[in-house]
PDB file of C-alpha atoms in Angstrom:
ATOM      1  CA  UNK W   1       7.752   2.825 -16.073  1.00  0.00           C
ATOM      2  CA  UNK W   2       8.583   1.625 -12.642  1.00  0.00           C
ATOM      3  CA  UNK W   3       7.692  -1.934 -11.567  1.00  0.00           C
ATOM      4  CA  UNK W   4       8.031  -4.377  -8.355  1.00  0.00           C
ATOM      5  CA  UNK W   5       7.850  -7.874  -8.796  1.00  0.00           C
ATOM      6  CA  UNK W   6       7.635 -10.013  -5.572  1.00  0.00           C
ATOM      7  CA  UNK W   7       7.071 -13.726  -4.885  1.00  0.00           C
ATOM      8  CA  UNK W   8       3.761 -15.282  -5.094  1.00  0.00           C
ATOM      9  CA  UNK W   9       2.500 -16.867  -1.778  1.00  0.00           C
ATOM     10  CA  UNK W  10       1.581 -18.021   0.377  1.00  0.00           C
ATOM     11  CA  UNK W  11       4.771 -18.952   1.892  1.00  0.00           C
ATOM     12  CA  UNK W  12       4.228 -21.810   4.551  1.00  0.00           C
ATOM     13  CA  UNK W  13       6.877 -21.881   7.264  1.00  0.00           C
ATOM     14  CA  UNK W  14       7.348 -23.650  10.846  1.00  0.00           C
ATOM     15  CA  UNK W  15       8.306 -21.401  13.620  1.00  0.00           C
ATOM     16  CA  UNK W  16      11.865 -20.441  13.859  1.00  0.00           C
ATOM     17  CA  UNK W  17      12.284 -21.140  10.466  1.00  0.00           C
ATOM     18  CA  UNK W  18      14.503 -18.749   8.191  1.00  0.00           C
ATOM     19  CA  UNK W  19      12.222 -16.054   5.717  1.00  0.00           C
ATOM     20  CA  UNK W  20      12.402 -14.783   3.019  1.00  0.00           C
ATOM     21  CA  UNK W  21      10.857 -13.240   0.748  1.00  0.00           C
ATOM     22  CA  UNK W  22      11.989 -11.990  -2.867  1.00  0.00           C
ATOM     23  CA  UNK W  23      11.230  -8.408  -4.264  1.00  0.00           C
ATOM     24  CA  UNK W  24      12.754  -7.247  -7.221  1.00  0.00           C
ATOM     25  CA  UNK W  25      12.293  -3.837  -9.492  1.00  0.00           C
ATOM     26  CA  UNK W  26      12.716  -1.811 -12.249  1.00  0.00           C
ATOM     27  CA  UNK W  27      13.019   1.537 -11.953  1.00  0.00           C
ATOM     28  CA  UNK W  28      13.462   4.989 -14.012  1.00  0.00           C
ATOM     29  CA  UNK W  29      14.841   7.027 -11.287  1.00  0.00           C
ATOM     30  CA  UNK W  30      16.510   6.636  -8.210  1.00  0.00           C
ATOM     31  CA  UNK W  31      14.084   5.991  -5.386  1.00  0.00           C
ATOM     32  CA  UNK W  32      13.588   4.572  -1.601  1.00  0.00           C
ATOM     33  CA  UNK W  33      12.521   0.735  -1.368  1.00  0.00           C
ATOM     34  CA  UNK W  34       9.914   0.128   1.130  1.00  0.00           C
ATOM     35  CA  UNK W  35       8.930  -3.231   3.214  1.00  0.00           C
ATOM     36  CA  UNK W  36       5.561  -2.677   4.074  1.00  0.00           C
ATOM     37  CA  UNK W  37       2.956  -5.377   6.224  1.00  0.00           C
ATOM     38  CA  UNK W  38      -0.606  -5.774   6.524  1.00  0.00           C
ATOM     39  CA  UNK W  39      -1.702  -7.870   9.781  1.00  0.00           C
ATOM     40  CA  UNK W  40      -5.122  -9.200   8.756  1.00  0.00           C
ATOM     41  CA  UNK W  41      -7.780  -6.820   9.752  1.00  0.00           C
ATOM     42  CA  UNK W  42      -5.208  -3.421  10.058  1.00  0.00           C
ATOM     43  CA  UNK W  43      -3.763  -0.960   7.379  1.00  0.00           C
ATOM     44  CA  UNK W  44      -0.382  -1.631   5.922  1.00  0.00           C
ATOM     45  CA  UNK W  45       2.148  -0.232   8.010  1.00  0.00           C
ATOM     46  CA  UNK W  46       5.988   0.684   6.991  1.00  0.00           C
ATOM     47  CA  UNK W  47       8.188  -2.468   8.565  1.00  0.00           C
ATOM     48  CA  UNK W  48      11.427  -1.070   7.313  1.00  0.00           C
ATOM     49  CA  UNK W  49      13.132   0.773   4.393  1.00  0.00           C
ATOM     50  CA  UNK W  50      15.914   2.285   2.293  1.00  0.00           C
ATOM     51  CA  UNK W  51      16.953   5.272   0.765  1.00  0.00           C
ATOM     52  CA  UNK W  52      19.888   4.729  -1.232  1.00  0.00           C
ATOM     53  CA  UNK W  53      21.896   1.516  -2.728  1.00  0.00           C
ATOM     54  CA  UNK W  54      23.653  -0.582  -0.247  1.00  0.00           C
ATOM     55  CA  UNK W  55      21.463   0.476   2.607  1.00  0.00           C
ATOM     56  CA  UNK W  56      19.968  -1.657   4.825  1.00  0.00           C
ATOM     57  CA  UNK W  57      16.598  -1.297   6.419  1.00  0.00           C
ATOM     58  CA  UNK W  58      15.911  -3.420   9.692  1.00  0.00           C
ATOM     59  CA  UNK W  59      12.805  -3.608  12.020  1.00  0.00           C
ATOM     60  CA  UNK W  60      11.211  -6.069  14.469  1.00  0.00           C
ATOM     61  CA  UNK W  61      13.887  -8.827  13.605  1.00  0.00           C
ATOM     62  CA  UNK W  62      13.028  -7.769   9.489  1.00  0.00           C
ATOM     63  CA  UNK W  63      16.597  -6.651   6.951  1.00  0.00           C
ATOM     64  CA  UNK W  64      16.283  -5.493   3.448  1.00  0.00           C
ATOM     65  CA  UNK W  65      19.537  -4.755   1.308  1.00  0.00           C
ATOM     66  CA  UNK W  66      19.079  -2.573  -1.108  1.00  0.00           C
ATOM     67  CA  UNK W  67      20.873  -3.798  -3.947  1.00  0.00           C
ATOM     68  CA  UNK W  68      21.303  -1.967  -7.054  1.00  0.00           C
ATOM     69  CA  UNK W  69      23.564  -4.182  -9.109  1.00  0.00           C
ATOM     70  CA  UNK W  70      20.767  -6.673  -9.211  1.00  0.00           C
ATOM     71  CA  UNK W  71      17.789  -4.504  -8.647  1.00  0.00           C
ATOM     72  CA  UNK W  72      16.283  -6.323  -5.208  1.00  0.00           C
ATOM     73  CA  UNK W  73      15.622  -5.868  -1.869  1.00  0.00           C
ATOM     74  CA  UNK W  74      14.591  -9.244  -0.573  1.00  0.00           C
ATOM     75  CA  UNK W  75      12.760  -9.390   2.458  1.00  0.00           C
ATOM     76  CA  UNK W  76      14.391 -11.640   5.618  1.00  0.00           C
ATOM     77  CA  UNK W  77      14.315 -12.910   8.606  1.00  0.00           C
ATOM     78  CA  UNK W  78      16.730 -15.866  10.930  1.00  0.00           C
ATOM     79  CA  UNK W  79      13.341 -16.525  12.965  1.00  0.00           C
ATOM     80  CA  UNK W  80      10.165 -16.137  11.802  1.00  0.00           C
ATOM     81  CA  UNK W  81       7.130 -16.004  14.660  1.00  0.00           C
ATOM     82  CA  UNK W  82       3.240 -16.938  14.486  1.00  0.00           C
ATOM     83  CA  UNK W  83       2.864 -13.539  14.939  1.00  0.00           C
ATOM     84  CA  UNK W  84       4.597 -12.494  11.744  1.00  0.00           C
ATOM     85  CA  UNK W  85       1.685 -13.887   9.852  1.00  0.00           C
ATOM     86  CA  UNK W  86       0.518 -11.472   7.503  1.00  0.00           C
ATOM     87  CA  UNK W  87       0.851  -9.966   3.996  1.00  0.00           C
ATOM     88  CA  UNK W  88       4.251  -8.327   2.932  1.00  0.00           C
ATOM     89  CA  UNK W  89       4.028  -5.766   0.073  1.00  0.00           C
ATOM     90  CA  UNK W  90       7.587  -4.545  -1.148  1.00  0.00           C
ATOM     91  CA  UNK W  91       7.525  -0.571  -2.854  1.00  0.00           C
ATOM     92  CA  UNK W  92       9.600   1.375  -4.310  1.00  0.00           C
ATOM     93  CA  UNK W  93       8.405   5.788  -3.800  1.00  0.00           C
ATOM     94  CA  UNK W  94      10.304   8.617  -5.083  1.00  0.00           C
ATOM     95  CA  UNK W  95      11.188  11.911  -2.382  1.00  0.00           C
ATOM     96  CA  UNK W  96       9.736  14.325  -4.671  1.00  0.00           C
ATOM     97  CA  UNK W  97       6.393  11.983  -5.420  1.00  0.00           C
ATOM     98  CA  UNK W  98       5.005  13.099  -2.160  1.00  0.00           C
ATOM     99  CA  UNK W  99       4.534   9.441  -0.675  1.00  0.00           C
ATOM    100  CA  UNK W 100       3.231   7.853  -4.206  1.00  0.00           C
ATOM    101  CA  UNK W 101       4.403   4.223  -4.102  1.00  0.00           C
ATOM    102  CA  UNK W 102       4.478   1.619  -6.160  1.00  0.00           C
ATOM    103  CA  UNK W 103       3.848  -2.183  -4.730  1.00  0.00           C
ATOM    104  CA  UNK W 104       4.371  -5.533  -5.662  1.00  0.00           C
ATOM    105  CA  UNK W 105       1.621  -7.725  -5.713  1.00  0.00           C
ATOM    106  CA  UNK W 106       2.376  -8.765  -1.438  1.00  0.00           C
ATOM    107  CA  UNK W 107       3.067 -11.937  -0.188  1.00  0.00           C
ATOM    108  CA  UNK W 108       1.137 -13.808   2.145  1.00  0.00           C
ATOM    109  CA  UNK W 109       2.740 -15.020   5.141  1.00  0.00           C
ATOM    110  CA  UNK W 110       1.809 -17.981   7.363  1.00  0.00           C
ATOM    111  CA  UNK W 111       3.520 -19.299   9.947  1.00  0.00           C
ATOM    112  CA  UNK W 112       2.536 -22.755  12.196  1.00  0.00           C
ATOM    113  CA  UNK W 113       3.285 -23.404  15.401  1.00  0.00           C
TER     114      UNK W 113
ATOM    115  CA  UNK E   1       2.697   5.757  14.648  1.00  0.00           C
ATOM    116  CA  UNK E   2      -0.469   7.949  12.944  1.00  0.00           C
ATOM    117  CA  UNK E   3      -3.637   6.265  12.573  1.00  0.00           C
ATOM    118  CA  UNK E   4      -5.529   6.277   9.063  1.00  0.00           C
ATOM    119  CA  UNK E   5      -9.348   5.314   9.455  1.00  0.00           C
ATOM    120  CA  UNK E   6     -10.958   3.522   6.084  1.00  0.00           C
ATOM    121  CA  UNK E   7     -14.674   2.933   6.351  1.00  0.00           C
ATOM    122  CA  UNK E   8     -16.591   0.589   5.487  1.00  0.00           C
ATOM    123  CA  UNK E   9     -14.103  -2.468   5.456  1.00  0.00           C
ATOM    124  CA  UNK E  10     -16.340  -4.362   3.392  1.00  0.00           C
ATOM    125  CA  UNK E  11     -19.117  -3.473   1.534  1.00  0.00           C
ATOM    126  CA  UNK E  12     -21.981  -5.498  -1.115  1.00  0.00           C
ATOM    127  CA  UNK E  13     -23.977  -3.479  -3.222  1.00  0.00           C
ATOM    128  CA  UNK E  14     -26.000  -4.025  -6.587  1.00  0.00           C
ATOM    129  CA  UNK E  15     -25.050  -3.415  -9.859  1.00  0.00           C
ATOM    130  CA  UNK E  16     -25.926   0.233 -10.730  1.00  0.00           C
ATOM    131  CA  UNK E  17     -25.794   1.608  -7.388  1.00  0.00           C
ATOM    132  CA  UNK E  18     -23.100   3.409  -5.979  1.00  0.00           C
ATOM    133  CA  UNK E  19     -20.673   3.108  -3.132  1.00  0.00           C
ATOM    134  CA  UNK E  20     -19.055   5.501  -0.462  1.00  0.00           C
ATOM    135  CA  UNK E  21     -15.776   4.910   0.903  1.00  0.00           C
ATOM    136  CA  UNK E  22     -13.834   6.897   3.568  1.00  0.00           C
ATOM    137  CA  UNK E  23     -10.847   7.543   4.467  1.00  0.00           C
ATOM    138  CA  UNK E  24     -10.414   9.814   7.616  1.00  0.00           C
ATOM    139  CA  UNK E  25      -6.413  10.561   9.314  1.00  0.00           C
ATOM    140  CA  UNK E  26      -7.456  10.608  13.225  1.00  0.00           C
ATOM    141  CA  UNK E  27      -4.521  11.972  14.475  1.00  0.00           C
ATOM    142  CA  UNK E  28      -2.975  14.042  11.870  1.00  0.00           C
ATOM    143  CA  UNK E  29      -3.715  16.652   9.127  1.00  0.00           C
ATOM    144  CA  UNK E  30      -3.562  15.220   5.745  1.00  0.00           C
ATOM    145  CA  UNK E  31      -3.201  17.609   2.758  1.00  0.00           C
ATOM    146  CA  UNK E  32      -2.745  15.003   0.075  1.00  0.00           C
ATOM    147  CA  UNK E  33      -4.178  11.213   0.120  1.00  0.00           C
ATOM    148  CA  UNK E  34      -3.837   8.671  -1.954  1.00  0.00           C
ATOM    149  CA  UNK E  35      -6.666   5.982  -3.365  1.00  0.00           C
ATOM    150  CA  UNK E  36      -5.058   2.597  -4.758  1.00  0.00           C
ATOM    151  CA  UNK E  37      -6.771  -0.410  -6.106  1.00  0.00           C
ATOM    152  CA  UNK E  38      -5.556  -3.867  -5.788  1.00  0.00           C
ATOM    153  CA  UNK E  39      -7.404  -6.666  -8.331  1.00  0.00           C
ATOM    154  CA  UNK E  40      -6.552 -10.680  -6.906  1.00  0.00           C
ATOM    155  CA  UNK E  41      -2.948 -11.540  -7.243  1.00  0.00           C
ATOM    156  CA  UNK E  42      -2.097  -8.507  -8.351  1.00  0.00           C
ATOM    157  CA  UNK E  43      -0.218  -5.141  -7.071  1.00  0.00           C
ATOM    158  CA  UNK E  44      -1.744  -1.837  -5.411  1.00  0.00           C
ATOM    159  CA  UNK E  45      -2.253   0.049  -7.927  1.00  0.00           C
ATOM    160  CA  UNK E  46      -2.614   3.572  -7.863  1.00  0.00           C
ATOM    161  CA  UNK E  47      -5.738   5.098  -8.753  1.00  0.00           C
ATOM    162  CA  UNK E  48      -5.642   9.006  -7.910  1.00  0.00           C
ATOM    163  CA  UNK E  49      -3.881  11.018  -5.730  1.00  0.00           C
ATOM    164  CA  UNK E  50      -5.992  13.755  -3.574  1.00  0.00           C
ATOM    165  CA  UNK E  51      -5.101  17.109  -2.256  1.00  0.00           C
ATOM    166  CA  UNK E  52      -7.167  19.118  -0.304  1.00  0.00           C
ATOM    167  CA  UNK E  53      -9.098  21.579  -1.449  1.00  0.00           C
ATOM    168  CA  UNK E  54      -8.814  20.838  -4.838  1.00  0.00           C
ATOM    169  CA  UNK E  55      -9.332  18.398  -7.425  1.00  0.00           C
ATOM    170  CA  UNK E  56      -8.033  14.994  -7.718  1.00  0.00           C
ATOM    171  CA  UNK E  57      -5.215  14.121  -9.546  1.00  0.00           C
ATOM    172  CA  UNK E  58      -6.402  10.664 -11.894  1.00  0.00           C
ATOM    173  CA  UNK E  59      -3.731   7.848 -13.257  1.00  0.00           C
ATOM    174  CA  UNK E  60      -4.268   6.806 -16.578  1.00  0.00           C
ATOM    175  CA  UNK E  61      -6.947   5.127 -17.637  1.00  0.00           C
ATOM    176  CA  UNK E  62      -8.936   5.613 -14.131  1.00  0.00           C
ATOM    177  CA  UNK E  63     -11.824   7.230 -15.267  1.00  0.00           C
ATOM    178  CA  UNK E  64     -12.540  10.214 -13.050  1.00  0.00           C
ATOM    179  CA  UNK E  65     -16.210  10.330 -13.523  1.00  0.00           C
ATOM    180  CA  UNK E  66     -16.733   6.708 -12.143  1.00  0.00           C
ATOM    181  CA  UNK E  67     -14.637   7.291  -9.049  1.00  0.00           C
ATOM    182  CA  UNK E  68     -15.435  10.313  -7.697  1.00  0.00           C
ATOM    183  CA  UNK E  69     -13.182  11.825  -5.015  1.00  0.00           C
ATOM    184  CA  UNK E  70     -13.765  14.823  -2.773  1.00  0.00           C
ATOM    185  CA  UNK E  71     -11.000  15.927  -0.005  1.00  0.00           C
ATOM    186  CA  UNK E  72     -13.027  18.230   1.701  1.00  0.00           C
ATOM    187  CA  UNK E  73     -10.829  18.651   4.668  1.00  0.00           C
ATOM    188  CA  UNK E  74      -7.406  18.109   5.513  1.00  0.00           C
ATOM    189  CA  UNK E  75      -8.476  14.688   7.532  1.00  0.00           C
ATOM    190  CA  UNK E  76     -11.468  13.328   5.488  1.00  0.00           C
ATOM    191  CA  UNK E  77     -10.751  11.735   2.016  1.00  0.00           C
ATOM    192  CA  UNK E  78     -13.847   9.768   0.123  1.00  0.00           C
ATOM    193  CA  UNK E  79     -13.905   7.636  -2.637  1.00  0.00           C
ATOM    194  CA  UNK E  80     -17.565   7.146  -4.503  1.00  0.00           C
ATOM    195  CA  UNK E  81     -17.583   4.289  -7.048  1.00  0.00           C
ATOM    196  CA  UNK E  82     -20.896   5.660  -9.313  1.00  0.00           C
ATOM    197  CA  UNK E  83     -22.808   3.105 -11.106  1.00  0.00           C
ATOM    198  CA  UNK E  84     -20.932   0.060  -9.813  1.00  0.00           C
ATOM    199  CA  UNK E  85     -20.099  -2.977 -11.968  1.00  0.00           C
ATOM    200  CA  UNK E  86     -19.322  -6.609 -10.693  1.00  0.00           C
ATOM    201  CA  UNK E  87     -16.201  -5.765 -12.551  1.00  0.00           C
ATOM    202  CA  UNK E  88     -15.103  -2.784 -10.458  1.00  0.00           C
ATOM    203  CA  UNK E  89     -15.275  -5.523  -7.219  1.00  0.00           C
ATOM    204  CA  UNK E  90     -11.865  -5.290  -5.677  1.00  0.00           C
ATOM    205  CA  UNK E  91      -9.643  -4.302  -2.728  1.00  0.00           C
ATOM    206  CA  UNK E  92      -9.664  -0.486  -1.826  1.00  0.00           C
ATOM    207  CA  UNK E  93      -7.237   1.455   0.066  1.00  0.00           C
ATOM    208  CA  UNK E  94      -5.919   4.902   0.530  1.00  0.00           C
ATOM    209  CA  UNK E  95      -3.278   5.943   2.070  1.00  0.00           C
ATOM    210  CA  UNK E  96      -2.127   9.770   4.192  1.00  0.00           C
ATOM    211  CA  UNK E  97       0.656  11.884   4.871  1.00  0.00           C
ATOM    212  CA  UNK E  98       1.048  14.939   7.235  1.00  0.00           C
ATOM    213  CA  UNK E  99       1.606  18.120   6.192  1.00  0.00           C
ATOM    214  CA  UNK E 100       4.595  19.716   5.756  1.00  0.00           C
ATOM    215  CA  UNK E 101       7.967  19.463   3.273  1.00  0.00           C
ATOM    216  CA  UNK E 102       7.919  15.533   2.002  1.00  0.00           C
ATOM    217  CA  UNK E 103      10.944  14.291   2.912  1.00  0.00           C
ATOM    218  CA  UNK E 104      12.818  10.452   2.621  1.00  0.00           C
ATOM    219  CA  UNK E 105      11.595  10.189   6.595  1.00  0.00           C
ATOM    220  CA  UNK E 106       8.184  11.093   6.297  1.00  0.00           C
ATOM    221  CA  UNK E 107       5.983   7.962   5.808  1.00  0.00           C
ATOM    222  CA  UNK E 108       3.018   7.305   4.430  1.00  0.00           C
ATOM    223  CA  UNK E 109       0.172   5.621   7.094  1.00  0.00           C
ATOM    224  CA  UNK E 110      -2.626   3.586   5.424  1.00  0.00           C
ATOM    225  CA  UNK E 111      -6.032   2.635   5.582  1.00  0.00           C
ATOM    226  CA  UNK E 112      -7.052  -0.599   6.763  1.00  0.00           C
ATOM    227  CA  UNK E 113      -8.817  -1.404   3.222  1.00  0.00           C
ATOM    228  CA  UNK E 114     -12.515  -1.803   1.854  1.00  0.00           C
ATOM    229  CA  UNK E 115     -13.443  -4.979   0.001  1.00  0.00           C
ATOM    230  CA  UNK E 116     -16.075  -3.694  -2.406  1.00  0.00           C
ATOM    231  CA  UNK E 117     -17.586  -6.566  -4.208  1.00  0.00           C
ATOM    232  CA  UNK E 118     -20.499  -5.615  -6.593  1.00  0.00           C
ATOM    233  CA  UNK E 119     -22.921  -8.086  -7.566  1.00  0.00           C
TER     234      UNK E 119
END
């Protein structure tokens, strides 16, 4: 079956520091890959995604490759802010699964002043 | 974007007694919702997937008659953990989409979460 396998935080940075975060899957079909973040306190919402290999998904300062030759879509970022403390889940969903989505296991965030 | 209501966020009960969660889509009508599960250090994991009107759609090895869902309408989803266990403590959350043809665009908006932890 389908897997995602993402690092284990938390991940400690300064601010302005480079991110990022690993996400790796397995995967039976085709599907979209899916950056999702939960601010502590809120729902996860979508920060960025792709459909198909070699696309690239960017948001808020956020880029995901997706890479099919070595099954990732790491997470990054050149700057990271206080504010982008949170959790990151990576998933991977299929068009015709009607928003079913599988997640890694999220990654905590925390970044110091 | 669409807002997905969970209530409660966090919730303590006894052993043996059982547990409401809800999951309401304020802004949108929500034919199918989705209820995942999410043990420490570990991934969401998908637990059933609700459409309105009729039953719920179970993964394997969820057992349907311990988590009871009911999608009454097309913006209230609830989860009912029956007979809770210290063992079915853990992180809650569902998930919504609109109605209409899925497509690679349409997203999925989620719940904030409940932390159920059953002693």
């Amino acid at each position: 079956g389908d897997s995602v396998t993402q690092m284990e935080g938390p991940v400690t940075l300064s601010e302005e520091a480079f991110l990022t975060i690993n996400c790796t899957y397995t995967a039976t079909g085709y599907p979209s890959l899916f950056w999702y973040v939960q601010y502590p306190g809120e729902g996860l919402q979508l920060l960025l995604k792709a459909t198909k290999a070699d696309d690239k998904g960017s948001n808020k300062g956020f880029e995901a490759t997706y890479r099919k030759e070595t099954t990732s879509f790491h997470l990054e970022k050149g700057s990271v802010q206080v504010s982008d403390s949170a959790v990151y889940f990576c998933a991977l969903g299929y068009n015709n699964a009607g928003n079913m989505l599988t997640f890694g296991g999220g990654t905590r965030l925390m970044v110091k002043p | 974007g669409a807002v997905v209501s969970q209530h409660p966020s966090w919730v303590i009960c006894k052993s043996g007694t059982s547990v409401k969660i809800e999951c309401r889509s304020l802004d949108f009508q929500a034919t199918t919702m989705f209820w995942y599960r999410q043990f420490p250090k570990q991934s969401l994991m998908l637990m059933a997937t609700s459409n309105e009107g009729s039953k719920a759609t179970y993964e394997q090895g969820v057992e349907k008659d311990k988590f009871l869902i009911n999608h009454a309408s097309l913006t209230l989803s609830t989860l009912t953990v029956t007979s809770a266990h210290p063992e079915d403590s853990s992180f809650y959350i569902c998930s919504a989409r609109s109605s209409g043809r899925v497509t690679t665009n349409t997203e999925a908006f989620f719940g904030q979460g409940t932390r159920l932890t059953v002693v």
